[in-house]
Coordinates of C-alpha atoms and ligand atoms in Angstrom, one line a residue:
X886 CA 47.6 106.7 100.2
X887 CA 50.8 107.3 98.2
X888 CA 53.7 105.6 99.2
X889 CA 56.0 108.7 98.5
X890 CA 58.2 110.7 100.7
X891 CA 57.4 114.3 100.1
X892 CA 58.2 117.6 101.9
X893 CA 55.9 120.1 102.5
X894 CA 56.9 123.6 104.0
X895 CA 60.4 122.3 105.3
X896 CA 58.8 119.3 107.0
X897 CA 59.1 115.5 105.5
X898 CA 55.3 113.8 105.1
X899 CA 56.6 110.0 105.5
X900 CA 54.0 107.5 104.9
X901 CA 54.0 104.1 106.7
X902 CA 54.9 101.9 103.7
X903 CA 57.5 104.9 101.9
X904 CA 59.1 103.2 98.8
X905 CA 63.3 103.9 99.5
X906 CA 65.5 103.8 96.4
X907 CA 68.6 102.4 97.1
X908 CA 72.1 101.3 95.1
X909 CA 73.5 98.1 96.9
X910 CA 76.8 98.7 95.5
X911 CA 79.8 97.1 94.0
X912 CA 82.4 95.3 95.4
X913 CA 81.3 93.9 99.1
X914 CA 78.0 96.1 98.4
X915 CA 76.0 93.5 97.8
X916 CA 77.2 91.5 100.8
X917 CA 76.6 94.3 102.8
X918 CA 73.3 95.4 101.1
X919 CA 72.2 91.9 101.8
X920 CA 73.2 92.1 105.6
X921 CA 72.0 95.7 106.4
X922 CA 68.5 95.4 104.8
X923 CA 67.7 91.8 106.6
X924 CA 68.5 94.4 109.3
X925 CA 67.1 97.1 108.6
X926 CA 63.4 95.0 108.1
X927 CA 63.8 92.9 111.2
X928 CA 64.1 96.2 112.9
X929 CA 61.5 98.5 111.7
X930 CA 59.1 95.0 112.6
X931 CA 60.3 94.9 116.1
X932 CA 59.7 98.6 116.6
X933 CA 56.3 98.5 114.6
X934 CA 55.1 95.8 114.4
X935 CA 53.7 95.3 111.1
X936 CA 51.8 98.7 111.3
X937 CA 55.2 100.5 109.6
X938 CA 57.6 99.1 106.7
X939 CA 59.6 99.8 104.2
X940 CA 59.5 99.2 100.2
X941 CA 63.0 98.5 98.7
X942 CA 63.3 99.6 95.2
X943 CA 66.3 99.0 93.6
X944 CA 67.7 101.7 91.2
X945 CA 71.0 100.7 89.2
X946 CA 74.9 102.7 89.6
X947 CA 78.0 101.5 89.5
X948 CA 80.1 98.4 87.5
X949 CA 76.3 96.1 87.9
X950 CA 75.0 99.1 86.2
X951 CA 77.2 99.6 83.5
X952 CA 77.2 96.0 82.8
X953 CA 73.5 95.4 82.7
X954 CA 72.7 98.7 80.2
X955 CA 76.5 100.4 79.5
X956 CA 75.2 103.0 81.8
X957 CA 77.0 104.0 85.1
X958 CA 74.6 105.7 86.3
X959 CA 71.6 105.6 84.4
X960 CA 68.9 108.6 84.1
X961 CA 65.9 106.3 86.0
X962 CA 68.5 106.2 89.1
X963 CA 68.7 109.7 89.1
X964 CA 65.4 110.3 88.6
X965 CA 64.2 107.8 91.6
X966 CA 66.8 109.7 93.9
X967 CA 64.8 113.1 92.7
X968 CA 61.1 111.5 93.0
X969 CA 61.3 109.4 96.0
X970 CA 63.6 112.3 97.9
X971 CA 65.9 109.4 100.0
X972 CA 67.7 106.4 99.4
X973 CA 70.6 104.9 100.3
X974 CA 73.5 103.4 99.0
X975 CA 76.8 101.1 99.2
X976 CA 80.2 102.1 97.7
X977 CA 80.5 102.4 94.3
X978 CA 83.7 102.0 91.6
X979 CA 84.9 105.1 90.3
X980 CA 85.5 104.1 86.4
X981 CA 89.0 105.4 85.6
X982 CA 89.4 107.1 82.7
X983 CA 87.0 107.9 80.0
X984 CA 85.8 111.2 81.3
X985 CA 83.5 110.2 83.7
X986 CA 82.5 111.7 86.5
X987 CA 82.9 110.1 90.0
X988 CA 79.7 108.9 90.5
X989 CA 79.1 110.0 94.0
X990 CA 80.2 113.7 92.7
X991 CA 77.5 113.3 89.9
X992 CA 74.7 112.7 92.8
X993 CA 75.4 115.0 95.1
X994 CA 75.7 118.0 92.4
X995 CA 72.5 117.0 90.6
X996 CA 70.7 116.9 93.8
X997 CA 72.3 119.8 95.3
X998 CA 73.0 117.9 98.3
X999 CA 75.0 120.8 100.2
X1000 CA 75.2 119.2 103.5
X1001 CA 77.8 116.6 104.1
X1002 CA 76.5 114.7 107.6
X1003 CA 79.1 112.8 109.5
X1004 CA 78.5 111.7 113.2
X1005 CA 81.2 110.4 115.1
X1006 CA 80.4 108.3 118.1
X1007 CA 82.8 105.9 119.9
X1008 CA 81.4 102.0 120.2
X1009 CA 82.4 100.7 123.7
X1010 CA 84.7 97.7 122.9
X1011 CA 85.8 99.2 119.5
X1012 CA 89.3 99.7 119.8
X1013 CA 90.5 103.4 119.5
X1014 CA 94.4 105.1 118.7
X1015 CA 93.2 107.2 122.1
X1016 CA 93.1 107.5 125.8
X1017 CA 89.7 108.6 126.2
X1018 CA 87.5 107.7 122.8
X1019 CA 84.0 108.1 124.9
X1020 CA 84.6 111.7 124.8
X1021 CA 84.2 112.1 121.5
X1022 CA 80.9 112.6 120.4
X1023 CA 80.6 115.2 117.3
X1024 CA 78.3 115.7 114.4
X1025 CA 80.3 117.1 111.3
X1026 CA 78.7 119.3 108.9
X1027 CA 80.9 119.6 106.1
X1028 CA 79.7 122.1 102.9
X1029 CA 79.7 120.2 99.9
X1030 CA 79.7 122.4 97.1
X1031 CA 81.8 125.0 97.2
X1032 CA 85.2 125.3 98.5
X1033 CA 87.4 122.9 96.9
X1034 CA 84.7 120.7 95.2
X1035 CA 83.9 123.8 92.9
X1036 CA 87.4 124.6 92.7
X1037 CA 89.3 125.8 89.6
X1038 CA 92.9 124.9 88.4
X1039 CA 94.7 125.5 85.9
X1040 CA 98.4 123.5 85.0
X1041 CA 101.7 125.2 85.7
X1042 CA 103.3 125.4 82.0
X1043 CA 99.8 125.8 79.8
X1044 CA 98.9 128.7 78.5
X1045 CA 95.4 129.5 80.5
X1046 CA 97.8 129.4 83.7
X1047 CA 100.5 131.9 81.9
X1048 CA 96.9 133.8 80.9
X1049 CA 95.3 133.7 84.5
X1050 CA 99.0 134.8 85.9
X1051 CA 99.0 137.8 83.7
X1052 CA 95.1 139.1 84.7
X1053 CA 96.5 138.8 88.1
X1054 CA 100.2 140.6 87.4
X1055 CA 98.9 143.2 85.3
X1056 CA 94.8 143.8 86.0
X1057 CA 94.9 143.0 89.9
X1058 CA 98.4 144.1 90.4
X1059 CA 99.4 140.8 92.7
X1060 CA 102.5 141.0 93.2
X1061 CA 103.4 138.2 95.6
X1062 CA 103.3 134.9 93.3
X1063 CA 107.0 133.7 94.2
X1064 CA 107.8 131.5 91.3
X1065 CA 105.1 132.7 88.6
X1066 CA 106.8 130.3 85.7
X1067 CA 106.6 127.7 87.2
X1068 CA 103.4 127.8 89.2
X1069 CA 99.9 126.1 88.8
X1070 CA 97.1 128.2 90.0
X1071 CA 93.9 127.5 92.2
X1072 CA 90.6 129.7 92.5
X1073 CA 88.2 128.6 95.1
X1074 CA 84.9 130.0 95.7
X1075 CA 82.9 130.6 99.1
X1076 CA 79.7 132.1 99.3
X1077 CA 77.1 133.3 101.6
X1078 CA 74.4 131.9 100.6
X1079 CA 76.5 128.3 100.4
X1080 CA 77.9 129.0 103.8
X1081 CA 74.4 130.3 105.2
X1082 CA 72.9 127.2 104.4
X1083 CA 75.4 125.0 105.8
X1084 CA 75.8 126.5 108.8
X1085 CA 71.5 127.3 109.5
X1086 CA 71.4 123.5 109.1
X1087 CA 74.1 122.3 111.6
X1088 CA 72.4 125.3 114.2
X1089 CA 69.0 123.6 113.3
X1090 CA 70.3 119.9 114.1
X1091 CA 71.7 121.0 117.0
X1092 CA 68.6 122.6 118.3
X1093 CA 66.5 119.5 117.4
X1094 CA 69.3 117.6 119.2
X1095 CA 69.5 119.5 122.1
X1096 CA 73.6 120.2 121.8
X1097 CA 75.3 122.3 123.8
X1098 CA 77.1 123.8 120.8
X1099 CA 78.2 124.6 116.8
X1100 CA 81.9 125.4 116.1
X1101 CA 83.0 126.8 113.1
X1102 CA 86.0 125.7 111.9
X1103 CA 87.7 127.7 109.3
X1104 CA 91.2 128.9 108.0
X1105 CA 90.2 132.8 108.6
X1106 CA 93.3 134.0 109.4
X1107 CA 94.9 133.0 106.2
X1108 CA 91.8 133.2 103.4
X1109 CA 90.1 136.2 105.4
X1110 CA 87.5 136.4 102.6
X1111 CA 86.5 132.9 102.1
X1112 CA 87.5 130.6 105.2
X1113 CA 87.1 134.9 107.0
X1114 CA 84.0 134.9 105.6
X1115 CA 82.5 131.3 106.5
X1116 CA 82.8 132.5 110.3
X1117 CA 81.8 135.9 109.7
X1118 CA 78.8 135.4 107.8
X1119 CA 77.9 132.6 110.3
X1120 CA 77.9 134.6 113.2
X1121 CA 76.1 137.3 111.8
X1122 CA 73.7 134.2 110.6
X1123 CA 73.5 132.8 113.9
X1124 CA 72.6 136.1 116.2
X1125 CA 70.4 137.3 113.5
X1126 CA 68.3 133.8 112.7
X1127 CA 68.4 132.6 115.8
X1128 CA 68.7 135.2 118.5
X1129 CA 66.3 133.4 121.4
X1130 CA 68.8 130.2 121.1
X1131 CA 72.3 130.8 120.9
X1132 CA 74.8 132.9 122.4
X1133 CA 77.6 133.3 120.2
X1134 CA 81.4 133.9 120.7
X1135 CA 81.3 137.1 118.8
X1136 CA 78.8 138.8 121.6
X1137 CA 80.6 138.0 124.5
X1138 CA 83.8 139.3 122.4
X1139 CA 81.7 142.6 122.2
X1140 CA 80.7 142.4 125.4
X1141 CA 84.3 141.5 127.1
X1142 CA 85.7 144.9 125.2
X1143 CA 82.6 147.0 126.2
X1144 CA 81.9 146.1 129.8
X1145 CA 84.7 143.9 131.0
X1146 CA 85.9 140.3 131.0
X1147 CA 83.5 139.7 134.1
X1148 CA 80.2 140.8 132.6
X1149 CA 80.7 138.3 129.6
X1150 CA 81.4 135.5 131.3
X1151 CA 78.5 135.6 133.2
X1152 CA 76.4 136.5 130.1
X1153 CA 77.9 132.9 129.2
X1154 CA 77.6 131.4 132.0
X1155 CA 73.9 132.3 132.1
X1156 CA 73.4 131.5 128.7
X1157 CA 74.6 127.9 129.0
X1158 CA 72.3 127.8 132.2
X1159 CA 69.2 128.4 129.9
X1160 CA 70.4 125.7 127.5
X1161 CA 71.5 128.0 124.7
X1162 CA 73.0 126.6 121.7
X1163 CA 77.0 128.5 122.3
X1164 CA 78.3 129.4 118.9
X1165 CA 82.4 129.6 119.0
X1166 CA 84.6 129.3 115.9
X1167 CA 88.2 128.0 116.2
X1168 CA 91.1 127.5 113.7
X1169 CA 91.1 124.5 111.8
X1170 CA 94.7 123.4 113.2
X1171 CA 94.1 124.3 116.4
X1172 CA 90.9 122.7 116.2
X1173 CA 92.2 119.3 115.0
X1174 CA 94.8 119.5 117.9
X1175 CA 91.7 120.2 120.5
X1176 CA 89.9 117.2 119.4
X1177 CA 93.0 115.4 120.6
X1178 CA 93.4 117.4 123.3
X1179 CA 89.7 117.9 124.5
X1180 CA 87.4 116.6 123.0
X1181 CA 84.5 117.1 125.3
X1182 CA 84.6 120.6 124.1
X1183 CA 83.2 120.3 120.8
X1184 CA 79.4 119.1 119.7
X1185 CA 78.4 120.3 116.5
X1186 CA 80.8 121.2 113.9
X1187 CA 80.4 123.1 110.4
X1188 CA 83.3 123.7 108.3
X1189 CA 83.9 124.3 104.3
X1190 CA 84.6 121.3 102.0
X1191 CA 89.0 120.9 102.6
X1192 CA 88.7 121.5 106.3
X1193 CA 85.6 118.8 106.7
X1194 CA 87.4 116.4 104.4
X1195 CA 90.8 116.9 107.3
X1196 CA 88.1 116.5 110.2
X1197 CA 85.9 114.2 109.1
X1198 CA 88.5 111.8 108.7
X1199 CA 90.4 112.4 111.8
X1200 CA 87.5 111.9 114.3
X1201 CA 86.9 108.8 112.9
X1202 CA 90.3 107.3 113.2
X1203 CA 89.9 108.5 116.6
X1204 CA 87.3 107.0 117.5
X1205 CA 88.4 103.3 115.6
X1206 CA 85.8 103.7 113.1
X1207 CA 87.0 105.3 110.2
X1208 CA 85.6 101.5 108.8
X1209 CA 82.2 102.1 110.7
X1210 CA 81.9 105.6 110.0
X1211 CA 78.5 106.3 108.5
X1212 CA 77.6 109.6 106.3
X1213 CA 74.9 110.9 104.0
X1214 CA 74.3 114.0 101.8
X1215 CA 71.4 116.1 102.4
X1216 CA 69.7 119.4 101.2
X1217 CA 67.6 119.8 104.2
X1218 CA 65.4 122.3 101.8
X1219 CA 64.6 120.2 98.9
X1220 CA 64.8 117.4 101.7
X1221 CA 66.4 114.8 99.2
X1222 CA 69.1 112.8 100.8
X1223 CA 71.4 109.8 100.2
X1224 CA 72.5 108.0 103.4
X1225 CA 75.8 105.8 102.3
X1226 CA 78.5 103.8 103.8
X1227 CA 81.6 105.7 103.2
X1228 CA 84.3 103.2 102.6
X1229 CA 85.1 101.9 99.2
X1230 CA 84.2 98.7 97.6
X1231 CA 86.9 96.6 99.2
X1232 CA 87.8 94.9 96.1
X1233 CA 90.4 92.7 97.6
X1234 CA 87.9 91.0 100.0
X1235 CA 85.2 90.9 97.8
X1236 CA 82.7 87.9 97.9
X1237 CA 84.2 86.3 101.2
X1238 CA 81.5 86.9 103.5
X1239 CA 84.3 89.2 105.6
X1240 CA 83.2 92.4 105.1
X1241 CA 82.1 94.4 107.8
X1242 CA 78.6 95.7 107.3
X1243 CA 78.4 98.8 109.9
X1244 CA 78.9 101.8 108.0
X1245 CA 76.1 101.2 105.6
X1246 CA 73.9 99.7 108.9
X1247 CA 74.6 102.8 110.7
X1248 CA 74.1 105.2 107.7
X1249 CA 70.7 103.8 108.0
X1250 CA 70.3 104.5 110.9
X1251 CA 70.6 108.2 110.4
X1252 CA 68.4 107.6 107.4
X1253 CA 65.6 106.0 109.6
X1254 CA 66.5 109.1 112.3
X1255 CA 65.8 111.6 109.3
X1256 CA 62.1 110.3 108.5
X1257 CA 61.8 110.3 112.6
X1258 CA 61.4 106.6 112.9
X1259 CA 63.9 106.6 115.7
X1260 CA 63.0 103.5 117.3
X1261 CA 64.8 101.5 114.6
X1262 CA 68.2 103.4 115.2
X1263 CA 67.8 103.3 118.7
X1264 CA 67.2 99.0 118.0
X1265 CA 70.2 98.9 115.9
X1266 CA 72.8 100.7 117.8
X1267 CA 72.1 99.2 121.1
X1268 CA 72.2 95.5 119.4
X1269 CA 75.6 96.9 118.0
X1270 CA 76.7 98.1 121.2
X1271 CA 76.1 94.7 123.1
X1272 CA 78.2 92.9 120.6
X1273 CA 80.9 94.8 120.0
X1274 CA 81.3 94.9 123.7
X1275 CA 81.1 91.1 123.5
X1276 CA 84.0 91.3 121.4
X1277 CA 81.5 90.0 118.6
X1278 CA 82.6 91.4 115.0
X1279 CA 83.7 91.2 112.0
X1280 CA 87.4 90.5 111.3
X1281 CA 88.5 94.1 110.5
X1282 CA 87.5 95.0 113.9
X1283 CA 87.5 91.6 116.5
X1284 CA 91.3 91.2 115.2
X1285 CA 92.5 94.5 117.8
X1286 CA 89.8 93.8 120.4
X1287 CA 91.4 92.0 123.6
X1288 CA 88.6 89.8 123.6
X1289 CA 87.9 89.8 120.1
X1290 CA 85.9 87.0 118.4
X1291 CA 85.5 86.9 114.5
X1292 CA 82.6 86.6 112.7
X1293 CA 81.3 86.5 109.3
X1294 CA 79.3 88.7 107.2
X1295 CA 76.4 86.5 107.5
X1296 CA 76.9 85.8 111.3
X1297 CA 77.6 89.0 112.3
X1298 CA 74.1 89.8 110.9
X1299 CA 72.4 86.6 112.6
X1300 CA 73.7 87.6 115.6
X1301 CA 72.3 91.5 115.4
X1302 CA 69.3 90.5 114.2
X1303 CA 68.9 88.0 117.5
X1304 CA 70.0 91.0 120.2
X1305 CA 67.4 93.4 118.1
Ligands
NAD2118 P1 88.3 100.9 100.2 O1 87.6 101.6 101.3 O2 87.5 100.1 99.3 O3 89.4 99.9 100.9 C1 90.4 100.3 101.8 C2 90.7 99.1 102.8 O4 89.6 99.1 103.8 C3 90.8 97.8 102.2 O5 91.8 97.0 102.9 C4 89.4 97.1 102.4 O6 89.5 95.7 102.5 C5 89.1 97.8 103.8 N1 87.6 97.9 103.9 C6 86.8 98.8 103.2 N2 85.5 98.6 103.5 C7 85.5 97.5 104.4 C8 84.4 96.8 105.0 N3 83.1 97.2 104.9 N4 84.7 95.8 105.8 C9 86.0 95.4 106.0 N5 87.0 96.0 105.4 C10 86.8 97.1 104.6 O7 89.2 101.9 99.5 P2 90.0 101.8 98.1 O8 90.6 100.5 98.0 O9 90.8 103.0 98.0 O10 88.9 101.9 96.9 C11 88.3 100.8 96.2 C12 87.3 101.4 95.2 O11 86.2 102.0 96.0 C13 87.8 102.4 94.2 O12 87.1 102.2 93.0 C14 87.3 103.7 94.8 O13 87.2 104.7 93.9 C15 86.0 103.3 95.4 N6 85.5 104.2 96.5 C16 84.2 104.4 96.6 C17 83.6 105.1 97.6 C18 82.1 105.4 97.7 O14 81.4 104.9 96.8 N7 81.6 106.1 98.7 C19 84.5 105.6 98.6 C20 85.8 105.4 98.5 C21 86.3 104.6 97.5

């Protein structure tokens, strides 16, 4: 029997020995490679036993990669990411200069990975910038091709910005630049299908999930057309796709005007009572000062690529774990994926054994949630749990926990890997 992840029809075929690519990194990725894959394997053996496990295969990226072949990111990595459909990966250097792409860019354009996944959860113990951190408890899915990342510029002062400024002035009659000598110019693009498939995958997850809710979060009142769009076109998405499980804001809009602010809200109230997904949409200021405010309120998120980069960040500070905060790339209909930690590569504590290894351990752990070995997760996050409740981690974190106690790289790991 192959070894291979495949997908057939939408569903992922994962065999009990799948081979997983991964990158361990530069910087502390090797430290933390090291840590999360001991792990990992001590993990999927508890929950298993022996009858389930994985096969590591190392594929090259990164400073190790151009200093073993003068490749950053060599064609056989790419090509394992594309035949083996997951793998996972620890933070890479961006090379400055030269041209080159950032390499994490490169990956997630080649493979089309639209969906940026980041869930936010708060760890008991884990120290928090708010009053109430266990009320937060989102799932961000942020698009990850459009918007901004597919954004075009040009330079106030060169000639393809004086160019652009005329087409508009003079072909599209815009009237309203302010300062058109001076100014540099921005095009962003935002389209259906793109938003369609973003937002059909956060209403799928939260199905599978059993959430109570998506919000979209958007900038519609300003960019009615492309932020306008994203909520329109998700609505119409959302009643049209998935009419038996959701209730979206837009009907009980429709219904308030038609028949009265009564008959809505009981046509939500009864929705929620037969566990229907509710589909809202919210401004993304407004939205950031809810998640301050109340947070209970939101579940499942999907926003465009600026807006998710604003979130994404912001619920993890808020939870303390913008260090811990886990995230992968998916297209969920090619079913390739790349689970990573999302901090950097730490230069400056590089090779000390300090470096804490949770993102890339809980990045896993959506990794082994997406091939539906949930067992592992459920293993890891509860060992985490117990010690960061102990006030067992590693310096970044046990240095603001009251009863904080420090521990190394290497211990930190000894000491999951015994509460597993
Ligand atoms: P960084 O995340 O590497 O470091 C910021 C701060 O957080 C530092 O003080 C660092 O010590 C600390 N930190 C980060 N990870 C930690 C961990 N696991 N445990 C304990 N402390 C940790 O950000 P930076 O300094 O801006 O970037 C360094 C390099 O990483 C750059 O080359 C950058 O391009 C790259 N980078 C890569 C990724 C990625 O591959 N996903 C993401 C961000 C930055």
């Amino acid at each position: 029997m192959s070894n291979k992840i495949t997908i057939v029809n939408g569903k992922l075929n994962v065999p009990s020995n799948p081979i997983i690519p991964f990158i361990e990194g530069d910087g502390v990725g090797p430290e933390i490679w090291q840590s999360a894959k001991a792990i990992f394997d001590h993990a999927v053996e508890k929950a298993y036993q022996g009858s389930r496990k994985v096969e590591w295969k190392e594929v090259l990226a990164g400073e190790k990669s151009f200093n073993i072949n003068s490749s950053w990111l060599p064609d056989e990595t790419m090509n394992a990411f594309k035949d083996y459909l997951i793998g996972i990966k620890g933070p890479l250097t961006t090379p400055v200069g030269g041209g080159i792409r950032s390499l994490n860019v490169a990956l997630r354009q080649e493979l089309d990975l639209y969906v940026c996944l980041r869930p936010v959860r708060w760890f008991k113990g884990v120290e928090s910038p708010i009053k109430a951190p266990e009320k937060v408890n989102m799932t961000i899915f942020r698009e990850n091709t459009e918007d901004i990342y597919a954004g075009i510029e040009w330079q106030q002062g060169t000639p393809e910005a004086k160019k652009f400024y005329q087409f508009i002035a003079q072909e599209m009659g815009v009237k309203k630049v302010r300062f058109p000598e001076t100014s540099s110019f921005g095009v962003k693009p935002v389209s259906i299908e793109g938003s369609e498939r973003l937002i059909r995958a956060a209403i799928e997850y939260a199905i599978v999930h059993r959430l109570p809710s998506v919000t979209l979060v958007h900038k519609g009142n300003i960019m009615k057309f492309t932020e306008g769009g994203f909520k329109q076109w998700g609505y119409e998405l959302a009643e049209r796709e998935f009419a038996s499980n959701v209730f979206t804001m837009q009907q009980f809009d429709k219904l308030k005007k038609e028949q009265g602010v009564l008959v809505a809200k009981e046509a939500l109230n009864s929705a929620k009572a037969a566990g229907k997904i509710i589909i809202k949409d919210v401004i993304c200021d407004a939205f950031l000062q809810n998640t301050l405010l109340k947070p209970e309120e939101y579940s499942v998120i999907a926003t465009l690529n600026l807006n998710g980069d604003y979130v994404s960040d912001q619920l993890a500070a808020m939870v303390g774990g913008i260090g811990i905060a886990p995230g992968a790339n998916i297209n969920y209909l090619t079913g390739h994926a790349i689970f990573e930690a999302t901090h950097g590569t730490a230069p400056d504590i590089a090779g000390q054994d300090m470096a804490n290894p949770s993102s890339l351990l809980l990045s896993g752990v959506m990794m082994f949630d997406y091939l539906g070995w949930f067992e592992v997760g459920k293993l890891i996050t509860d060992a985490l749990e117990t010690l960061f409740q102990k006030g067992e981690a590693t310096v970044d974190l046990a240095r603001f926990m009251s009863n904080g106690h420090e521990l190394k790289t290497s211990q930190f790991t000894q000491a999951i890997i015994s509460h597993l």
